[in-house]
């Protein structure tokens, strides 16, 4: 065996060792959001669920999943209280769900992306509209009080409108 052949064999061996030592899906065992959970408040449910988030993301604006035409009219965040004003048809009763995948996007400030969807158990829509206001306690929803004013990127599931609430914000349409 020549010197060149020996070096190629050593290189292949080292490459093989390197490839087997790398792991594609190393999970952080201290990740507090590795399991789905939810928090229920008045008129809403805040869910941390990667699979559900991916389903909403993949099926965004699917008419079969959008029972009622509602839209966000305002977002206000003051420290750990997030208030969302939502316009919906009068006569439609139900609740809303905010779904987060549990992943923080590393930016400055850090950011979370959340989908807003609605579930309406009874609906006789009219041309008249009503406003619902939901108040989310972020300290409860995230299981621990946030120490920073991160960004909340709120996405309407049944439309392609997104809202970027950076820190304390007051957005209205």
PDB file of C-alpha atoms in Angstrom:
ATOM      1  CA  UNK A   1       0.000   0.000   0.000  1.00  0.00           C
ATOM      2  CA  UNK A   2       1.451   3.313  -1.053  1.00  0.00           C
ATOM      3  CA  UNK A   3       1.695   6.470   1.021  1.00  0.00           C
ATOM      4  CA  UNK A   4      -1.073   8.154  -1.018  1.00  0.00           C
ATOM      5  CA  UNK A   5      -3.424   5.205  -0.573  1.00  0.00           C
ATOM      6  CA  UNK A   6      -2.712   5.132   3.176  1.00  0.00           C
ATOM      7  CA  UNK A   7      -3.474   8.881   3.504  1.00  0.00           C
ATOM      8  CA  UNK A   8      -6.766   8.476   1.575  1.00  0.00           C
ATOM      9  CA  UNK A   9      -7.779   5.652   3.917  1.00  0.00           C
ATOM     10  CA  UNK A  10      -6.935   7.712   7.007  1.00  0.00           C
ATOM     11  CA  UNK A  11      -8.841  10.694   5.607  1.00  0.00           C
ATOM     12  CA  UNK A  12     -11.901   8.522   4.899  1.00  0.00           C
ATOM     13  CA  UNK A  13     -11.759   7.060   8.395  1.00  0.00           C
ATOM     14  CA  UNK A  14     -11.551  10.508  10.015  1.00  0.00           C
ATOM     15  CA  UNK A  15     -14.390  11.766   7.840  1.00  0.00           C
ATOM     16  CA  UNK A  16     -16.518   8.789   8.850  1.00  0.00           C
ATOM     17  CA  UNK A  17     -15.781   9.367  12.552  1.00  0.00           C
ATOM     18  CA  UNK A  18     -16.658  13.048  12.175  1.00  0.00           C
ATOM     19  CA  UNK A  19     -19.958  12.327  10.419  1.00  0.00           C
ATOM     20  CA  UNK A  20     -21.055   9.818  13.060  1.00  0.00           C
ATOM     21  CA  UNK A  21     -20.099  12.167  15.883  1.00  0.00           C
ATOM     22  CA  UNK A  22     -22.412  14.895  14.587  1.00  0.00           C
ATOM     23  CA  UNK A  23     -26.045  14.797  15.593  1.00  0.00           C
ATOM     24  CA  UNK A  24     -28.688  16.435  13.458  1.00  0.00           C
ATOM     25  CA  UNK A  25     -31.300  16.817  16.170  1.00  0.00           C
ATOM     26  CA  UNK A  26     -29.536  17.630  19.406  1.00  0.00           C
ATOM     27  CA  UNK A  27     -32.283  18.885  21.691  1.00  0.00           C
ATOM     28  CA  UNK A  28     -31.613  21.088  24.660  1.00  0.00           C
ATOM     29  CA  UNK A  29     -32.769  18.956  27.612  1.00  0.00           C
ATOM     30  CA  UNK A  30     -33.459  22.107  29.603  1.00  0.00           C
ATOM     31  CA  UNK A  31     -35.911  23.443  26.961  1.00  0.00           C
ATOM     32  CA  UNK A  32     -39.059  24.301  28.946  1.00  0.00           C
ATOM     33  CA  UNK A  33     -41.279  24.025  25.846  1.00  0.00           C
ATOM     34  CA  UNK A  34     -40.385  20.487  24.728  1.00  0.00           C
ATOM     35  CA  UNK A  35     -43.925  19.336  25.517  1.00  0.00           C
ATOM     36  CA  UNK A  36     -47.174  20.915  24.415  1.00  0.00           C
ATOM     37  CA  UNK A  37     -49.205  22.755  27.037  1.00  0.00           C
ATOM     38  CA  UNK A  38     -51.931  25.367  27.138  1.00  0.00           C
ATOM     39  CA  UNK A  39     -53.287  28.138  29.312  1.00  0.00           C
ATOM     40  CA  UNK A  40     -56.964  29.120  29.268  1.00  0.00           C
ATOM     41  CA  UNK A  41     -58.228  32.658  29.843  1.00  0.00           C
ATOM     42  CA  UNK A  42     -61.489  34.467  29.287  1.00  0.00           C
ATOM     43  CA  UNK A  43     -62.421  34.017  25.623  1.00  0.00           C
ATOM     44  CA  UNK A  44     -59.113  32.452  24.583  1.00  0.00           C
ATOM     45  CA  UNK A  45     -56.716  29.567  24.891  1.00  0.00           C
ATOM     46  CA  UNK A  46     -52.939  30.091  24.607  1.00  0.00           C
ATOM     47  CA  UNK A  47     -51.321  26.885  23.347  1.00  0.00           C
ATOM     48  CA  UNK A  48     -47.643  26.041  23.038  1.00  0.00           C
ATOM     49  CA  UNK A  49     -47.732  23.220  20.512  1.00  0.00           C
ATOM     50  CA  UNK A  50     -45.198  22.756  17.716  1.00  0.00           C
ATOM     51  CA  UNK A  51     -47.339  20.276  15.723  1.00  0.00           C
ATOM     52  CA  UNK A  52     -50.429  22.488  15.852  1.00  0.00           C
ATOM     53  CA  UNK A  53     -48.391  25.572  14.910  1.00  0.00           C
ATOM     54  CA  UNK A  54     -46.943  23.760  11.900  1.00  0.00           C
ATOM     55  CA  UNK A  55     -50.424  22.615  10.853  1.00  0.00           C
ATOM     56  CA  UNK A  56     -51.753  26.192  11.035  1.00  0.00           C
ATOM     57  CA  UNK A  57     -48.725  27.484   9.166  1.00  0.00           C
ATOM     58  CA  UNK A  58     -49.051  24.873   6.412  1.00  0.00           C
ATOM     59  CA  UNK A  59     -52.823  25.394   6.061  1.00  0.00           C
ATOM     60  CA  UNK A  60     -52.877  29.171   6.377  1.00  0.00           C
ATOM     61  CA  UNK A  61     -56.023  30.688   4.869  1.00  0.00           C
ATOM     62  CA  UNK A  62     -57.553  27.278   4.090  1.00  0.00           C
ATOM     63  CA  UNK A  63     -61.295  28.055   3.676  1.00  0.00           C
ATOM     64  CA  UNK A  64     -62.316  24.746   5.252  1.00  0.00           C
ATOM     65  CA  UNK A  65     -60.556  25.768   8.486  1.00  0.00           C
ATOM     66  CA  UNK A  66     -61.828  29.358   8.576  1.00  0.00           C
ATOM     67  CA  UNK A  67     -65.376  29.286   9.945  1.00  0.00           C
ATOM     68  CA  UNK A  68     -65.861  33.003  10.497  1.00  0.00           C
ATOM     69  CA  UNK A  69     -64.352  36.074   8.884  1.00  0.00           C
ATOM     70  CA  UNK A  70     -62.753  37.924  11.805  1.00  0.00           C
ATOM     71  CA  UNK A  71     -59.886  40.375  11.858  1.00  0.00           C
ATOM     72  CA  UNK A  72     -57.574  41.975  14.360  1.00  0.00           C
ATOM     73  CA  UNK A  73     -58.362  45.645  14.909  1.00  0.00           C
ATOM     74  CA  UNK A  74     -55.832  46.430  17.616  1.00  0.00           C
ATOM     75  CA  UNK A  75     -52.980  45.067  19.688  1.00  0.00           C
ATOM     76  CA  UNK A  76     -51.778  46.619  22.905  1.00  0.00           C
ATOM     77  CA  UNK A  77     -48.986  45.330  25.081  1.00  0.00           C
ATOM     78  CA  UNK A  78     -48.129  46.811  28.433  1.00  0.00           C
ATOM     79  CA  UNK A  79     -45.386  44.766  30.131  1.00  0.00           C
ATOM     80  CA  UNK A  80     -46.911  41.285  30.649  1.00  0.00           C
ATOM     81  CA  UNK A  81     -50.459  42.129  29.548  1.00  0.00           C
ATOM     82  CA  UNK A  82     -51.324  41.642  25.885  1.00  0.00           C
ATOM     83  CA  UNK A  83     -54.730  42.903  24.716  1.00  0.00           C
ATOM     84  CA  UNK A  84     -56.073  41.987  21.291  1.00  0.00           C
ATOM     85  CA  UNK A  85     -59.177  43.629  19.797  1.00  0.00           C
ATOM     86  CA  UNK A  86     -60.897  41.412  17.221  1.00  0.00           C
ATOM     87  CA  UNK A  87     -63.812  42.292  14.959  1.00  0.00           C
ATOM     88  CA  UNK A  88     -66.218  39.467  14.074  1.00  0.00           C
ATOM     89  CA  UNK A  89     -69.756  39.130  12.696  1.00  0.00           C
ATOM     90  CA  UNK A  90     -72.493  39.825  15.235  1.00  0.00           C
ATOM     91  CA  UNK A  91     -74.258  36.628  16.204  1.00  0.00           C
ATOM     92  CA  UNK A  92     -71.160  34.426  16.077  1.00  0.00           C
ATOM     93  CA  UNK A  93     -70.160  33.050  19.470  1.00  0.00           C
ATOM     94  CA  UNK A  94     -67.002  31.161  20.242  1.00  0.00           C
ATOM     95  CA  UNK A  95     -63.460  31.637  21.396  1.00  0.00           C
ATOM     96  CA  UNK A  96     -60.000  32.303  20.050  1.00  0.00           C
ATOM     97  CA  UNK A  97     -56.798  30.354  20.218  1.00  0.00           C
ATOM     98  CA  UNK A  98     -53.256  31.683  20.108  1.00  0.00           C
ATOM     99  CA  UNK A  99     -50.772  29.013  19.046  1.00  0.00           C
ATOM    100  CA  UNK A 100     -47.013  29.334  19.527  1.00  0.00           C
ATOM    101  CA  UNK A 101     -44.455  26.745  18.443  1.00  0.00           C
ATOM    102  CA  UNK A 102     -42.401  27.354  21.597  1.00  0.00           C
ATOM    103  CA  UNK A 103     -39.392  28.607  19.657  1.00  0.00           C
ATOM    104  CA  UNK A 104     -37.703  31.951  20.249  1.00  0.00           C
ATOM    105  CA  UNK A 105     -36.223  33.590  17.203  1.00  0.00           C
ATOM    106  CA  UNK A 106     -32.850  35.003  18.053  1.00  0.00           C
ATOM    107  CA  UNK A 107     -33.026  38.640  17.066  1.00  0.00           C
ATOM    108  CA  UNK A 108     -32.745  41.860  18.973  1.00  0.00           C
ATOM    109  CA  UNK A 109     -35.082  41.856  20.778  1.00  0.00           C
ATOM    110  CA  UNK A 110     -35.875  38.144  20.660  1.00  0.00           C
ATOM    111  CA  UNK A 111     -39.134  37.278  18.910  1.00  0.00           C
ATOM    112  CA  UNK A 112     -41.952  34.764  19.093  1.00  0.00           C
ATOM    113  CA  UNK A 113     -44.397  34.037  16.251  1.00  0.00           C
ATOM    114  CA  UNK A 114     -47.979  33.308  17.265  1.00  0.00           C
ATOM    115  CA  UNK A 115     -51.023  32.339  15.200  1.00  0.00           C
ATOM    116  CA  UNK A 116     -54.497  33.603  16.091  1.00  0.00           C
ATOM    117  CA  UNK A 117     -57.373  31.370  15.052  1.00  0.00           C
ATOM    118  CA  UNK A 118     -61.016  31.181  16.098  1.00  0.00           C
ATOM    119  CA  UNK A 119     -63.492  28.446  16.962  1.00  0.00           C
ATOM    120  CA  UNK A 120     -67.133  29.394  16.773  1.00  0.00           C
ATOM    121  CA  UNK A 121     -69.738  26.940  18.083  1.00  0.00           C
ATOM    122  CA  UNK A 122     -72.743  28.952  16.936  1.00  0.00           C
ATOM    123  CA  UNK A 123     -72.942  31.467  14.170  1.00  0.00           C
ATOM    124  CA  UNK A 124     -75.709  33.269  12.343  1.00  0.00           C
ATOM    125  CA  UNK A 125     -73.620  35.929  10.647  1.00  0.00           C
ATOM    126  CA  UNK A 126     -75.087  39.254   9.728  1.00  0.00           C
ATOM    127  CA  UNK A 127     -73.595  42.322   8.132  1.00  0.00           C
ATOM    128  CA  UNK A 128     -73.288  43.863  11.600  1.00  0.00           C
ATOM    129  CA  UNK A 129     -69.937  43.527  13.357  1.00  0.00           C
ATOM    130  CA  UNK A 130     -68.903  43.298  17.018  1.00  0.00           C
ATOM    131  CA  UNK A 131     -65.585  43.708  18.819  1.00  0.00           C
ATOM    132  CA  UNK A 132     -64.160  41.079  21.157  1.00  0.00           C
ATOM    133  CA  UNK A 133     -61.312  41.980  23.456  1.00  0.00           C
ATOM    134  CA  UNK A 134     -59.091  39.304  24.905  1.00  0.00           C
ATOM    135  CA  UNK A 135     -56.458  39.954  27.551  1.00  0.00           C
ATOM    136  CA  UNK A 136     -53.556  37.548  27.833  1.00  0.00           C
ATOM    137  CA  UNK A 137     -51.350  37.436  30.911  1.00  0.00           C
ATOM    138  CA  UNK A 138     -47.997  36.639  29.273  1.00  0.00           C
ATOM    139  CA  UNK A 139     -46.437  35.582  32.585  1.00  0.00           C
ATOM    140  CA  UNK A 140     -49.064  32.808  32.918  1.00  0.00           C
ATOM    141  CA  UNK A 141     -49.095  31.908  29.235  1.00  0.00           C
ATOM    142  CA  UNK A 142     -45.311  31.482  29.132  1.00  0.00           C
ATOM    143  CA  UNK A 143     -45.217  29.745  32.550  1.00  0.00           C
ATOM    144  CA  UNK A 144     -42.783  32.296  33.926  1.00  0.00           C
ATOM    145  CA  UNK A 145     -42.653  36.091  33.900  1.00  0.00           C
ATOM    146  CA  UNK A 146     -40.608  37.360  30.956  1.00  0.00           C
ATOM    147  CA  UNK A 147     -37.658  39.506  31.969  1.00  0.00           C
ATOM    148  CA  UNK A 148     -37.445  41.360  28.670  1.00  0.00           C
ATOM    149  CA  UNK A 149     -39.758  43.152  26.265  1.00  0.00           C
ATOM    150  CA  UNK A 150     -39.524  40.654  23.425  1.00  0.00           C
ATOM    151  CA  UNK A 151     -41.298  41.025  20.083  1.00  0.00           C
ATOM    152  CA  UNK A 152     -44.604  39.283  19.396  1.00  0.00           C
ATOM    153  CA  UNK A 153     -45.210  38.604  15.714  1.00  0.00           C
ATOM    154  CA  UNK A 154     -48.958  37.902  15.578  1.00  0.00           C
ATOM    155  CA  UNK A 155     -50.356  36.187  12.497  1.00  0.00           C
ATOM    156  CA  UNK A 156     -54.037  35.849  11.542  1.00  0.00           C
ATOM    157  CA  UNK A 157     -54.604  32.262  10.494  1.00  0.00           C
ATOM    158  CA  UNK A 158     -57.483  33.019   8.101  1.00  0.00           C
ATOM    159  CA  UNK A 159     -55.763  35.875   6.281  1.00  0.00           C
ATOM    160  CA  UNK A 160     -52.270  36.883   5.306  1.00  0.00           C
ATOM    161  CA  UNK A 161     -52.123  39.824   7.726  1.00  0.00           C
ATOM    162  CA  UNK A 162     -49.337  39.877  10.298  1.00  0.00           C
ATOM    163  CA  UNK A 163     -48.697  42.297  13.132  1.00  0.00           C
ATOM    164  CA  UNK A 164     -45.323  43.053  14.684  1.00  0.00           C
ATOM    165  CA  UNK A 165     -45.584  44.170  18.299  1.00  0.00           C
ATOM    166  CA  UNK A 166     -42.108  45.232  19.441  1.00  0.00           C
ATOM    167  CA  UNK A 167     -41.826  45.569  23.221  1.00  0.00           C
ATOM    168  CA  UNK A 168     -44.661  47.617  24.666  1.00  0.00           C
ATOM    169  CA  UNK A 169     -46.809  48.499  21.676  1.00  0.00           C
ATOM    170  CA  UNK A 170     -50.129  50.033  20.740  1.00  0.00           C
ATOM    171  CA  UNK A 171     -51.154  49.089  17.201  1.00  0.00           C
ATOM    172  CA  UNK A 172     -54.556  49.733  15.699  1.00  0.00           C
ATOM    173  CA  UNK A 173     -56.204  49.500  12.313  1.00  0.00           C
TER     174      UNK A 173
END
